[in-house]
PDB file of C-alpha atoms and ligand atoms in Angstrom:
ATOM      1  CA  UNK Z   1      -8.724 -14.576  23.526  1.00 83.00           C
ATOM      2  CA  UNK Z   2     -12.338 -14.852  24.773  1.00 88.00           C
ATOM      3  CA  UNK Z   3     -14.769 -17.481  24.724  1.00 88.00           C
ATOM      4  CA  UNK Z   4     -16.046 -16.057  21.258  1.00 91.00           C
ATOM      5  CA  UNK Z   5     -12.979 -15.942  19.903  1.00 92.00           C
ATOM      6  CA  UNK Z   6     -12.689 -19.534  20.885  1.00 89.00           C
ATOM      7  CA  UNK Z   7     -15.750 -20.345  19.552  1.00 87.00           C
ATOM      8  CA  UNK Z   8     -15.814 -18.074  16.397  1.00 91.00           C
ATOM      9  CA  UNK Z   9     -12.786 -16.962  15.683  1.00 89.00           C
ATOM     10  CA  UNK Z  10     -10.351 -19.689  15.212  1.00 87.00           C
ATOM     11  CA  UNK Z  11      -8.166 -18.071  17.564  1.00 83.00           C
ATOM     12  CA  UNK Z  12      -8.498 -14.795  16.826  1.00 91.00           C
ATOM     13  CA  UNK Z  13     -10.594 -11.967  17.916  1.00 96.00           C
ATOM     14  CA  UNK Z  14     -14.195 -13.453  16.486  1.00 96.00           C
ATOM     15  CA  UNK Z  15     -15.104  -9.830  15.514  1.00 97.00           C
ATOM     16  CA  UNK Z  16     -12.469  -9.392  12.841  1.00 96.00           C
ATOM     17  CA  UNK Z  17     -13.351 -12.513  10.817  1.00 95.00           C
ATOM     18  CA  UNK Z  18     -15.188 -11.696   7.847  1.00 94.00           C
ATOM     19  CA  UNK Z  19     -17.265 -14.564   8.134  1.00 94.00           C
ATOM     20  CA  UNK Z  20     -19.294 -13.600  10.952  1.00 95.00           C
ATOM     21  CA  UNK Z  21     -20.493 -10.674   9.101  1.00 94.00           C
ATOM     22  CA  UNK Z  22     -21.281 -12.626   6.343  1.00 90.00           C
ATOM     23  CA  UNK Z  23     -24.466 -12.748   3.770  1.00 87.00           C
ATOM     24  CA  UNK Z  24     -24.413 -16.383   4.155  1.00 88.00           C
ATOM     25  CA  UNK Z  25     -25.651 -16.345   7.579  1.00 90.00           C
ATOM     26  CA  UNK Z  26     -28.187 -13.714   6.352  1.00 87.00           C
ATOM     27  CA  UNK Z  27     -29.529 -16.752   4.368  1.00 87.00           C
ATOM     28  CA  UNK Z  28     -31.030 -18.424   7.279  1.00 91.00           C
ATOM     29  CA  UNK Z  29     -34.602 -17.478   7.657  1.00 91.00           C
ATOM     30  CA  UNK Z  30     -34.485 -18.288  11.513  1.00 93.00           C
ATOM     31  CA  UNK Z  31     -31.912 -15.333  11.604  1.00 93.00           C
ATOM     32  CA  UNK Z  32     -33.717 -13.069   9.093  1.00 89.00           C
ATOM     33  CA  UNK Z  33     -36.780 -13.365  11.219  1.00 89.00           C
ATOM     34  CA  UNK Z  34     -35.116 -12.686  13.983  1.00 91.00           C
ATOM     35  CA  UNK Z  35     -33.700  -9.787  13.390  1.00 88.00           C
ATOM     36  CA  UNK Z  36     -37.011  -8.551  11.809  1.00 85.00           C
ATOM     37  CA  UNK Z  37     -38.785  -9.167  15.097  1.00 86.00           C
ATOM     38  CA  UNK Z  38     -36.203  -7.557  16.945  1.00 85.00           C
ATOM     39  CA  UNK Z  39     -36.835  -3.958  15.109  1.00 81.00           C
ATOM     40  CA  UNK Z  40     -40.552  -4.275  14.673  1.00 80.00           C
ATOM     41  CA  UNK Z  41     -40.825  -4.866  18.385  1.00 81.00           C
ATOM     42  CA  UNK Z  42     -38.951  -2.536  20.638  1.00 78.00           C
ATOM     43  CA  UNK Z  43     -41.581  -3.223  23.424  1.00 80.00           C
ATOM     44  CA  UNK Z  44     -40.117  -6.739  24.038  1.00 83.00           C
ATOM     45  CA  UNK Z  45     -36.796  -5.047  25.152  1.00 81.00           C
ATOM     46  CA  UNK Z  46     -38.510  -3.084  27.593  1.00 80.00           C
ATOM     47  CA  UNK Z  47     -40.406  -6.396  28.422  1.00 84.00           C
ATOM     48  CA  UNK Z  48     -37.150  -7.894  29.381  1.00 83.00           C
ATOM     49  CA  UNK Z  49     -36.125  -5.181  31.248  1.00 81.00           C
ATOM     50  CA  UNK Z  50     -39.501  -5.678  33.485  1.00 83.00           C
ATOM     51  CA  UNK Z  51     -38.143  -9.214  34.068  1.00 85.00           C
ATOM     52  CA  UNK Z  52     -34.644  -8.083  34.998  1.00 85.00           C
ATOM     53  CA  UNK Z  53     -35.750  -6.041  37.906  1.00 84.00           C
ATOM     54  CA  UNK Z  54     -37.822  -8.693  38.824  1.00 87.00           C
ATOM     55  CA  UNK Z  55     -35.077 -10.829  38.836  1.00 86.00           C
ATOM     56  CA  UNK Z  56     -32.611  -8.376  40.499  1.00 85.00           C
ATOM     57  CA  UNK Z  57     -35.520  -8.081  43.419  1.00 88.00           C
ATOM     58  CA  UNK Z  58     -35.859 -12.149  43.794  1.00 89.00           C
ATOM     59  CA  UNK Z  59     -34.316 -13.881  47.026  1.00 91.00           C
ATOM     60  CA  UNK Z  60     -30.722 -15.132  46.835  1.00 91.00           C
ATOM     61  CA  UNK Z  61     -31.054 -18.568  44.921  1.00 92.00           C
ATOM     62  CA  UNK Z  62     -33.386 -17.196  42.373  1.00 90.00           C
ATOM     63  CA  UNK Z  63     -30.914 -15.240  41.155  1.00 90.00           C
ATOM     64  CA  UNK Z  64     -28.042 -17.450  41.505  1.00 91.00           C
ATOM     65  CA  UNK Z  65     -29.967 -19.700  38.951  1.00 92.00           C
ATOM     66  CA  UNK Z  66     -31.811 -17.124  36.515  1.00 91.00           C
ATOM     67  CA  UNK Z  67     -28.695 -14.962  36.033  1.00 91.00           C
ATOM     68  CA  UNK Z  68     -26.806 -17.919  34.010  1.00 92.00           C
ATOM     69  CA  UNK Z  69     -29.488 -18.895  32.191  1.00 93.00           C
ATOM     70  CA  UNK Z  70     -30.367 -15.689  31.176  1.00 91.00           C
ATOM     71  CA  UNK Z  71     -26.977 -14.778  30.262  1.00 93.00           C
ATOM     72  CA  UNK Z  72     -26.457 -18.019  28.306  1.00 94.00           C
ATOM     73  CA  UNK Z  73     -29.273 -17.486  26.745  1.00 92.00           C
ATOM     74  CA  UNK Z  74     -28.192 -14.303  25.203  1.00 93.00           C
ATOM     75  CA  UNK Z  75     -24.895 -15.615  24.241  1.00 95.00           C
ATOM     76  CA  UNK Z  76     -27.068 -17.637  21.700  1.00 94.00           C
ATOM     77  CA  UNK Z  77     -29.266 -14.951  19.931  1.00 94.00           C
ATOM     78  CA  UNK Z  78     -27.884 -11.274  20.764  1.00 94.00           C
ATOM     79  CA  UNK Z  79     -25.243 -10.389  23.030  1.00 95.00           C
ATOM     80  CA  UNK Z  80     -22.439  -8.080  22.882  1.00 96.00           C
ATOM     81  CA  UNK Z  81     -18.154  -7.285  23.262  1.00 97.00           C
ATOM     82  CA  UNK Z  82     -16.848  -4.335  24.074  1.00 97.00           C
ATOM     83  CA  UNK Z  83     -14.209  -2.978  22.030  1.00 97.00           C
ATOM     84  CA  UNK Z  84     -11.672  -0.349  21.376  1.00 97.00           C
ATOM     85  CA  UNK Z  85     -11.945   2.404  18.644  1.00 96.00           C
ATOM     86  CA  UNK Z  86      -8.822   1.206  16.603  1.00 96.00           C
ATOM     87  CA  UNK Z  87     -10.756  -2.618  16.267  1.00 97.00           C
ATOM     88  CA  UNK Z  88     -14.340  -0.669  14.948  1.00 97.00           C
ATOM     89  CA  UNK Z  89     -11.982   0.505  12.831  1.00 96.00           C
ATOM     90  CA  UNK Z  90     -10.927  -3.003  11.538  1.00 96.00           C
ATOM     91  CA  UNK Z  91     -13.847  -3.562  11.024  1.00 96.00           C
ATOM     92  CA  UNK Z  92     -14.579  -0.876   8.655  1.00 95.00           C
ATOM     93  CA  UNK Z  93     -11.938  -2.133   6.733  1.00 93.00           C
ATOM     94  CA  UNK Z  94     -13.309  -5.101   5.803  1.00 92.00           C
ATOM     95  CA  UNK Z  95     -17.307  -4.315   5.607  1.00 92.00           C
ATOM     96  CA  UNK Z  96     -18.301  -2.936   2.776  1.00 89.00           C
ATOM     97  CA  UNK Z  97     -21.502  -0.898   3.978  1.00 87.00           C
ATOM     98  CA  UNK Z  98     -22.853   1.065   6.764  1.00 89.00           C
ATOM     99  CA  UNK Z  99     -25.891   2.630   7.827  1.00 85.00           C
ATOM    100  CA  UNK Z 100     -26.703   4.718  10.337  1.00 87.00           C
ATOM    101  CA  UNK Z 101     -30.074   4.323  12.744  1.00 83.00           C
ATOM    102  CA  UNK Z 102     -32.243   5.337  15.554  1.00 82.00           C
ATOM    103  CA  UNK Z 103     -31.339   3.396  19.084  1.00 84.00           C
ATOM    104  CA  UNK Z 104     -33.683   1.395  20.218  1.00 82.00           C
ATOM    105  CA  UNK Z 105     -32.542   1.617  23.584  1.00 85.00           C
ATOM    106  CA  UNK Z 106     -32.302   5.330  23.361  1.00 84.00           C
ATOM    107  CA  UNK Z 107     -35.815   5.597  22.167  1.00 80.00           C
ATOM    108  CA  UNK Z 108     -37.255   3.238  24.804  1.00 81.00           C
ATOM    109  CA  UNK Z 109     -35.088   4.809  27.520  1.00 81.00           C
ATOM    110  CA  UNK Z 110     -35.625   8.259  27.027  1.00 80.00           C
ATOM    111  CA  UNK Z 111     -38.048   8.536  24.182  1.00 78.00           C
ATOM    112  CA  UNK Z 112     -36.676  10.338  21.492  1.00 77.00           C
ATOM    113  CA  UNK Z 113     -34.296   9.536  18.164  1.00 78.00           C
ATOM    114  CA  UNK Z 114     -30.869   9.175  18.734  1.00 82.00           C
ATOM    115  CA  UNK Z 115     -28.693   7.798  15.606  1.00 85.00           C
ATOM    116  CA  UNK Z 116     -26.091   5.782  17.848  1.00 88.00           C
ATOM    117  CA  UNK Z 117     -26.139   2.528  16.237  1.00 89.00           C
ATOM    118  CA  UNK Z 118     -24.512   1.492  12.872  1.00 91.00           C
ATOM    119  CA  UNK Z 119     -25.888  -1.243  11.264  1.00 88.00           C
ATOM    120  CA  UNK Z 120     -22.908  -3.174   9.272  1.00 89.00           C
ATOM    121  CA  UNK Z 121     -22.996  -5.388   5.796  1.00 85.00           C
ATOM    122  CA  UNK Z 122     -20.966  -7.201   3.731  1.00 86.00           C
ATOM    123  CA  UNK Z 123     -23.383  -7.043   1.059  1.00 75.00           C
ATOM    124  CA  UNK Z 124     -23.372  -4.303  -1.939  1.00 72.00           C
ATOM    125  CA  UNK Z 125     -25.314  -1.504  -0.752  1.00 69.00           C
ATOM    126  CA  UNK Z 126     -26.249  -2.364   2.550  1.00 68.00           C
ATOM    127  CA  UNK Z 127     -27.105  -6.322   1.616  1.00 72.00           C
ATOM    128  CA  UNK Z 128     -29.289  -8.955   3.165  1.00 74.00           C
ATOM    129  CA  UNK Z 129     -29.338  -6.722   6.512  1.00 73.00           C
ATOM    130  CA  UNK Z 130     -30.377  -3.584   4.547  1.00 73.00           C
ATOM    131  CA  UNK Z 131     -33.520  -5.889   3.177  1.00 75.00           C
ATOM    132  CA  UNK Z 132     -34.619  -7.247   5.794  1.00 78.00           C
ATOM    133  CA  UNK Z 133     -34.930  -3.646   7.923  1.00 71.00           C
ATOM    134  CA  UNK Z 134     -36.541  -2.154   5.043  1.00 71.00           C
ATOM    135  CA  UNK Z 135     -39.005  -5.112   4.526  1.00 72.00           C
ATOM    136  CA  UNK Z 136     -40.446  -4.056   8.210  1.00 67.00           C
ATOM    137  CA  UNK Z 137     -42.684  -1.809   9.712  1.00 62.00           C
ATOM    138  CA  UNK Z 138     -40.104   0.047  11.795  1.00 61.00           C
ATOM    139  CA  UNK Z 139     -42.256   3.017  11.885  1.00 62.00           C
ATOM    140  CA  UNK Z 140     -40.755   4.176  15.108  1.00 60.00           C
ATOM    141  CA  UNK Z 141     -37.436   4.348  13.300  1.00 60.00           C
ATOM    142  CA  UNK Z 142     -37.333   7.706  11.367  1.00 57.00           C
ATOM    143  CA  UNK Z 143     -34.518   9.673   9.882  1.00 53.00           C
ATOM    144  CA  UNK Z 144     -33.497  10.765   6.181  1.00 49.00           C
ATOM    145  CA  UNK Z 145     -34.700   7.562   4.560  1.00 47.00           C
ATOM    146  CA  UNK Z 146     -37.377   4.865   4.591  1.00 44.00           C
ATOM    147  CA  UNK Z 147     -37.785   3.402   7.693  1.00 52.00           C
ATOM    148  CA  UNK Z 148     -34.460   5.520   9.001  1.00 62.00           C
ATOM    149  CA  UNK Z 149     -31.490   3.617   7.673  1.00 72.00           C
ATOM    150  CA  UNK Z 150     -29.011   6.587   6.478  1.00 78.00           C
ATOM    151  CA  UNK Z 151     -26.134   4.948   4.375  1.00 82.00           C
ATOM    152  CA  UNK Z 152     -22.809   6.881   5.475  1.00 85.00           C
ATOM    153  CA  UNK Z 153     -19.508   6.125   3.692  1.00 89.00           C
ATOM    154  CA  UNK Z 154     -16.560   4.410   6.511  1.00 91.00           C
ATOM    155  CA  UNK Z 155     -15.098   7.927   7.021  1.00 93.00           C
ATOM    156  CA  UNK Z 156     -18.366   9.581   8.195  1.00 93.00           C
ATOM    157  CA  UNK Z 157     -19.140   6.714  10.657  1.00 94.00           C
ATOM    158  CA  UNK Z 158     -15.299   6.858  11.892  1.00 95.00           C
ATOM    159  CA  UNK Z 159     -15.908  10.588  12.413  1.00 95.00           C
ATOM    160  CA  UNK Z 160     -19.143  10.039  13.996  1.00 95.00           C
ATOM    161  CA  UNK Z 161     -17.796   7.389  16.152  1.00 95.00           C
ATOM    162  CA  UNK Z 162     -15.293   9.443  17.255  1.00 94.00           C
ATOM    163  CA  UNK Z 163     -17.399  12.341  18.329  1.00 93.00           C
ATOM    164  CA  UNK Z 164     -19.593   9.491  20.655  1.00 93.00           C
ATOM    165  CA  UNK Z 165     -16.394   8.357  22.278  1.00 92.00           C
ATOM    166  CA  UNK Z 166     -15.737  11.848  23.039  1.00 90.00           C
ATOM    167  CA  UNK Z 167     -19.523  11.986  24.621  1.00 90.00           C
ATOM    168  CA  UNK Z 168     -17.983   8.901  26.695  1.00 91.00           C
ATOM    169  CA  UNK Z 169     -20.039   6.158  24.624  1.00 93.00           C
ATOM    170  CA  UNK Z 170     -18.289   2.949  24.663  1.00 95.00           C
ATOM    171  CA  UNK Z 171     -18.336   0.870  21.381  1.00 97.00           C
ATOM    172  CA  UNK Z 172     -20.062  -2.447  21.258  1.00 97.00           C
ATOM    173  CA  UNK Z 173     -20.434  -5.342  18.582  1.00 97.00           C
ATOM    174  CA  UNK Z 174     -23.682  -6.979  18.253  1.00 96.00           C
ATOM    175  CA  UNK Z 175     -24.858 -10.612  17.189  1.00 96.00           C
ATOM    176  CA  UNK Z 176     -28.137 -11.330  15.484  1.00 94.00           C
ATOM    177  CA  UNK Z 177     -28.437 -15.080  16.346  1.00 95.00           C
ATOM    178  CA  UNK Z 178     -24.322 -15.908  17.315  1.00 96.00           C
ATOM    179  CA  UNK Z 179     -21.838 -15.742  15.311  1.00 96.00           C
ATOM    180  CA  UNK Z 180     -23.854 -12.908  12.679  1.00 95.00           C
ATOM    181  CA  UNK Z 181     -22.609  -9.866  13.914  1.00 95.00           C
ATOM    182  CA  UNK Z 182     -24.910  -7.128  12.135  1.00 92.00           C
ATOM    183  CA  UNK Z 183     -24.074  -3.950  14.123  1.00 92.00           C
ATOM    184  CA  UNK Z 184     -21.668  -1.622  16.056  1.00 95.00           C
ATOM    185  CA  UNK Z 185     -23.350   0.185  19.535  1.00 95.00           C
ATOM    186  CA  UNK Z 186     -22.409   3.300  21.302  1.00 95.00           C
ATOM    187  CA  UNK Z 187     -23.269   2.675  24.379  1.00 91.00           C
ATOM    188  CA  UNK Z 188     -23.937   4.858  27.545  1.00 88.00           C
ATOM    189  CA  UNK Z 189     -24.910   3.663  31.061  1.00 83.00           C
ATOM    190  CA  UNK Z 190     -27.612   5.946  31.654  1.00 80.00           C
ATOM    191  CA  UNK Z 191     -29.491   5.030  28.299  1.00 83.00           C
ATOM    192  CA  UNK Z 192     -28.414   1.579  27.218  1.00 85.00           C
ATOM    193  CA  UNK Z 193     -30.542  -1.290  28.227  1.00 88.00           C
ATOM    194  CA  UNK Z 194     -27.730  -3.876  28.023  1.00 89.00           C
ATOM    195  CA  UNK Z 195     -25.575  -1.813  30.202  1.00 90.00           C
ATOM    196  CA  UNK Z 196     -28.276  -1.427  32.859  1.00 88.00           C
ATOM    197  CA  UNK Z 197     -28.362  -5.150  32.525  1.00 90.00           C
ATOM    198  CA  UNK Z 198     -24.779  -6.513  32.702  1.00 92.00           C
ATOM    199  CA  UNK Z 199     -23.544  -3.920  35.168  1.00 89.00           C
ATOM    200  CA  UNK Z 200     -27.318  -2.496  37.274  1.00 88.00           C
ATOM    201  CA  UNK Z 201     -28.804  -5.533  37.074  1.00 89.00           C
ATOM    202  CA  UNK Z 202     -25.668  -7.933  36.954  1.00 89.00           C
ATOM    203  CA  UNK Z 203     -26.752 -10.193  34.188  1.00 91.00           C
ATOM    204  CA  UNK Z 204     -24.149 -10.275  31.327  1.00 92.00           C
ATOM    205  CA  UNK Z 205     -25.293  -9.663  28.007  1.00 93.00           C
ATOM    206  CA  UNK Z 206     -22.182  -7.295  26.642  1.00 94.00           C
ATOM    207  CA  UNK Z 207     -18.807  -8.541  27.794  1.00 96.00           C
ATOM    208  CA  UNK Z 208     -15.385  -7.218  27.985  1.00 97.00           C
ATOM    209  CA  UNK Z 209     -13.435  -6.111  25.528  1.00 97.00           C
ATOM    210  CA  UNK Z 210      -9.764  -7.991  24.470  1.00 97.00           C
ATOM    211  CA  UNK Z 211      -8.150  -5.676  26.549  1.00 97.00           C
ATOM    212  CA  UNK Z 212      -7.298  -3.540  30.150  1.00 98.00           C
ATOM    213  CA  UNK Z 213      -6.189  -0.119  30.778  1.00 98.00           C
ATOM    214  CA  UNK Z 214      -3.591   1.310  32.861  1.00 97.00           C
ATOM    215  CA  UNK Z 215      -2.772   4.613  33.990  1.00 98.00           C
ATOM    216  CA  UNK Z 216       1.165   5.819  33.295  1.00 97.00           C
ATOM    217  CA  UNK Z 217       1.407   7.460  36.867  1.00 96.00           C
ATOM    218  CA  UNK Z 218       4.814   9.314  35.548  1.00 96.00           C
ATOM    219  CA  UNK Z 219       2.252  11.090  32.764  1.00 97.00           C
ATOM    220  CA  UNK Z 220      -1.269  11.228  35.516  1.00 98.00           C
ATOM    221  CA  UNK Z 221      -1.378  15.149  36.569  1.00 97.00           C
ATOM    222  CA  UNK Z 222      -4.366  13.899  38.909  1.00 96.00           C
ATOM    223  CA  UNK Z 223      -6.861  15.507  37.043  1.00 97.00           C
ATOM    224  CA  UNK Z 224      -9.728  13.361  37.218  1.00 97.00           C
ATOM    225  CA  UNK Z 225     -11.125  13.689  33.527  1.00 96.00           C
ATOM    226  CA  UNK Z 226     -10.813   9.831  32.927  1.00 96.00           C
ATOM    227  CA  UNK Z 227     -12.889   9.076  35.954  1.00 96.00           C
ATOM    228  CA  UNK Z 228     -15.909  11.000  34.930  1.00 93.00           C
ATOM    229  CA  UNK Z 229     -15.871   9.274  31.899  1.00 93.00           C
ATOM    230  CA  UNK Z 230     -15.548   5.416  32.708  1.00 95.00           C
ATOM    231  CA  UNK Z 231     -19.337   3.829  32.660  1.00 92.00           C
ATOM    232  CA  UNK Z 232     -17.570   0.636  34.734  1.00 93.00           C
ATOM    233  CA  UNK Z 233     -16.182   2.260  37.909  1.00 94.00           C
ATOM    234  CA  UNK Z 234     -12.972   0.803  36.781  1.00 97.00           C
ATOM    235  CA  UNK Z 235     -11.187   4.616  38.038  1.00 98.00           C
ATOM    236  CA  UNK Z 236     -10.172   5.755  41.577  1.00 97.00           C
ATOM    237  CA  UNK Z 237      -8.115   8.373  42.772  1.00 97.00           C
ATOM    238  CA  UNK Z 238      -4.933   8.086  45.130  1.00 95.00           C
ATOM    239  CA  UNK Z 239      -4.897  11.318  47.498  1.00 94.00           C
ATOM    240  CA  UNK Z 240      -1.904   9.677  48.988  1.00 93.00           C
ATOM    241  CA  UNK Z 241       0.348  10.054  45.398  1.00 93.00           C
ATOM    242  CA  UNK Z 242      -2.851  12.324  43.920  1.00 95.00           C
ATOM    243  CA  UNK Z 243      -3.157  10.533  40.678  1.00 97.00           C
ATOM    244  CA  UNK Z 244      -5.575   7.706  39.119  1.00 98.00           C
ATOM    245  CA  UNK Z 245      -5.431   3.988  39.107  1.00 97.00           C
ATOM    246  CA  UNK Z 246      -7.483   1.401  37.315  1.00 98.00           C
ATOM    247  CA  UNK Z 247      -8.741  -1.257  38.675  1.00 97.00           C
ATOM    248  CA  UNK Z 248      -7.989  -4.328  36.031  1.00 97.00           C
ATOM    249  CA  UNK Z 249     -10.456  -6.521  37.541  1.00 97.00           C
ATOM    250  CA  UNK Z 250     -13.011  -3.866  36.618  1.00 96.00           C
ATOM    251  CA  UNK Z 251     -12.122  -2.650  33.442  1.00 98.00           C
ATOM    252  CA  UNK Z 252     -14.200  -3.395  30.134  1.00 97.00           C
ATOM    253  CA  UNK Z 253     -10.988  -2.408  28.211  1.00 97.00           C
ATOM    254  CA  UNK Z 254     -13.240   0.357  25.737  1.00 97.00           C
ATOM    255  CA  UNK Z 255     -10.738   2.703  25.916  1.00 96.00           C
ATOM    256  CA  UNK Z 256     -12.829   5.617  26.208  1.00 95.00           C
ATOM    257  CA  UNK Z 257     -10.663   6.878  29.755  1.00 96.00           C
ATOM    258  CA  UNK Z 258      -8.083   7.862  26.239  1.00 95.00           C
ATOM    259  CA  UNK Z 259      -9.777  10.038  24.540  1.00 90.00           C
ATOM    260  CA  UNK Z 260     -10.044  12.344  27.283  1.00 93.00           C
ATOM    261  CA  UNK Z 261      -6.583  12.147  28.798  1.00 95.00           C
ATOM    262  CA  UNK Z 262      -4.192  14.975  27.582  1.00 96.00           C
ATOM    263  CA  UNK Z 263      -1.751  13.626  28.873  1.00 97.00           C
ATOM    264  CA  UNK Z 264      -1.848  10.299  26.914  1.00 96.00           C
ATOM    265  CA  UNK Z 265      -1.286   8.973  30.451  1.00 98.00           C
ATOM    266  CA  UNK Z 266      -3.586   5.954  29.580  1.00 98.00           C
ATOM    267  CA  UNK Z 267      -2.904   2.562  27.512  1.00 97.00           C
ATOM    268  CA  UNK Z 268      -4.519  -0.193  26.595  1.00 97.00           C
ATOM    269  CA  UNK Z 269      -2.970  -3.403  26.863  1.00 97.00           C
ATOM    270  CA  UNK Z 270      -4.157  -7.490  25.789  1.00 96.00           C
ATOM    271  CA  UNK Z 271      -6.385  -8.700  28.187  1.00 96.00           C
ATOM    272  CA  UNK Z 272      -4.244 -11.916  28.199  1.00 94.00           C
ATOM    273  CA  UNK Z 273      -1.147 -10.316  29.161  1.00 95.00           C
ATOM    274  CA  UNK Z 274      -2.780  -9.065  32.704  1.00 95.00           C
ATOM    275  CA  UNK Z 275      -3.507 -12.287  34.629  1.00 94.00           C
ATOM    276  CA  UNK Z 276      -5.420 -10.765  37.545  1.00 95.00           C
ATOM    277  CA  UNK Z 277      -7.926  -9.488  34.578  1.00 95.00           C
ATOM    278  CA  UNK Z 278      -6.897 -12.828  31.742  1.00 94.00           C
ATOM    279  CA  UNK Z 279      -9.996 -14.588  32.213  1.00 90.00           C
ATOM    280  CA  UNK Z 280     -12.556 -11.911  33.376  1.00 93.00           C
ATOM    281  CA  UNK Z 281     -15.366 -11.592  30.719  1.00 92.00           C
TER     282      UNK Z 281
HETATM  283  S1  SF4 W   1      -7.290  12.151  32.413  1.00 74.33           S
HETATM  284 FE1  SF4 W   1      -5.138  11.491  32.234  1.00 74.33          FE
HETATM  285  S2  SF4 W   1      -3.984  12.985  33.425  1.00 74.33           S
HETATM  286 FE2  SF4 W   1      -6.137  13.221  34.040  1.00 74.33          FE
HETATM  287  S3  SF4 W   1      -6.331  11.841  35.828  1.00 74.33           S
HETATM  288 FE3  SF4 W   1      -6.902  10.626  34.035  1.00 74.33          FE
HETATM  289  S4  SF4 W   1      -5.000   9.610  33.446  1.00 74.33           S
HETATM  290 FE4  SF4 W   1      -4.425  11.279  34.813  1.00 74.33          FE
HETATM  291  S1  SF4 W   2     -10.938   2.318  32.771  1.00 74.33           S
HETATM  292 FE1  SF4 W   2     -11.412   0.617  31.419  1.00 74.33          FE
HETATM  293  S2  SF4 W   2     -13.644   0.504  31.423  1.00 74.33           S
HETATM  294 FE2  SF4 W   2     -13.100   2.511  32.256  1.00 74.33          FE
HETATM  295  S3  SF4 W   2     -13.133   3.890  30.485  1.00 74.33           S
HETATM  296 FE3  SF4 W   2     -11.018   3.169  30.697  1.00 74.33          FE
HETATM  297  S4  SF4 W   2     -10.874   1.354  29.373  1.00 74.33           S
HETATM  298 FE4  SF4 W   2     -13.074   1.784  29.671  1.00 74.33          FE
END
């Protein structure tokens, strides 16, 4: 269990208790203004990006004392977990809407719409979350309806999720001010901003998922799909015995190295149950 699941989950994995999804929290009006700041102002994520390079190009002890605090301080507002397929899909057993929407990162990174994110409610069609997006001026956000929310039924978004992890996106929960978790990322290191963070810049603000791969090497033909695939490095090849390996110490556990194995020469096992990898996050 991770330190969120220790924190918010009452020993169990944080992200599959109701409560943390809950329109309770949606009652706070610290939270709901929060999250309406954080879609009416894109340009303060590209902001923080500014500061991380600056960060990443500070001497030695700069770093060693900005990167936990900024860290921490993301664990407080909006941070992130990696996690498998068969978990999003826990959660959209329990949620009762979802609605599709532009990426913010996407947009900032490369400029254009990109519907990678799925915003996620407890509430009857779409709930507090659902109000509080529409209630902003989040012009930039366009799409089928006002101000680009598209409700989708749990199937679609499965289906959709799917076809990302095929694009080797890696799935992501997201808080709104810790423990509200309003939303479900795809993420991909080229375009996500909190990847460029926690593994360019090396300040954590997604963490690893609940669990590590490993490769089967009596199933690995050598092929090398998995590799191309993995957004951690976590992947190497053996020329000696010409087949994969994963490195537990660097794998985020997303399970994406899966989908394109046809061998089914990859598994996913608890984090817990690895100790070299136990209490990486
Ligand atoms: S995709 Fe599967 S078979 Fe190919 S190298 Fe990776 S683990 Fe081995
Ligand atoms: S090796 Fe680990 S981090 Fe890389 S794709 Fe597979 S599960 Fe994800």
């Amino acid at each position: 269990m991770c330190e969120f699941c220790h924190k918010h989950g009452e020993g169990k994995k944080w992200y599959l208790q109701a409560k943390n999804y809950s329109e309770d929290l949606l009652s706070d009006l610290r939270r709901r203004k929060f999250i309406a700041d954080f879609f009416a102002h894109p340009e303060e994520l590209s902001a923080s990006v500014a500061k991380l390079e600056q960060v990443e190009r500070a001497p030695k002890y700069v770093r060693a004392v900005m990167t936990p605090y900024l860290s921490n301080r993301q664990k407080k507002v909006h941070f992130g977990q990696v996690l498998p397929i068969e978990d999003v899909e826990q959660i959209f057993g329990f949620v009762t809407s979802i609605a599709r929407l532009a990426c913010m990162c996407r947009q900032i990174s490369v400029g254009s719409e990109q519907r990678y994110c799925y915003g996620i409610s407890m509430g009857p069609g779409g709930g507090k979350m659902e109000e509080i997006i529409r209630a902003i001026d989040a012009s930039y956000l366009t799409g089928p309806d006002t101000a680009g929310l598209e409700a989708i039924s749990k199937d679609e978004a499965l289906t959709s999720l799917q076809q990302h992890e095929k694009e080797g996106c890696c799935h992501s929960v997201w808080t709104f001010m810790t423990p509200f978790i309003g939303g479900i990322c795809n993420c991909d290191r080229s375009d996500c901003l909190a990847m460029r963070s926690t593994v360019t810049y090396r300040v954590p603000v997604m963490f690893r998922a609940e669990y590590v791969a490993e490769v089967n090497p009596e199933l690995c033909n050598g092929c090398r799909q998995c590799m191309r695939v993995c957004q951690f490095g976590a992947i190497g090849y053996s020329a000696a015995n010409e087949k994969v390996f994963i490195d537990p110490r660097k794998c985020y556990g997303c399970g994406i190295c899966r989908a394109t194995c046809t061998k089914d020469a990859i598994m996913l096992h608890d984090r817990s149950a690895v100790p070299i990898a136990a209490n990486m996050w």
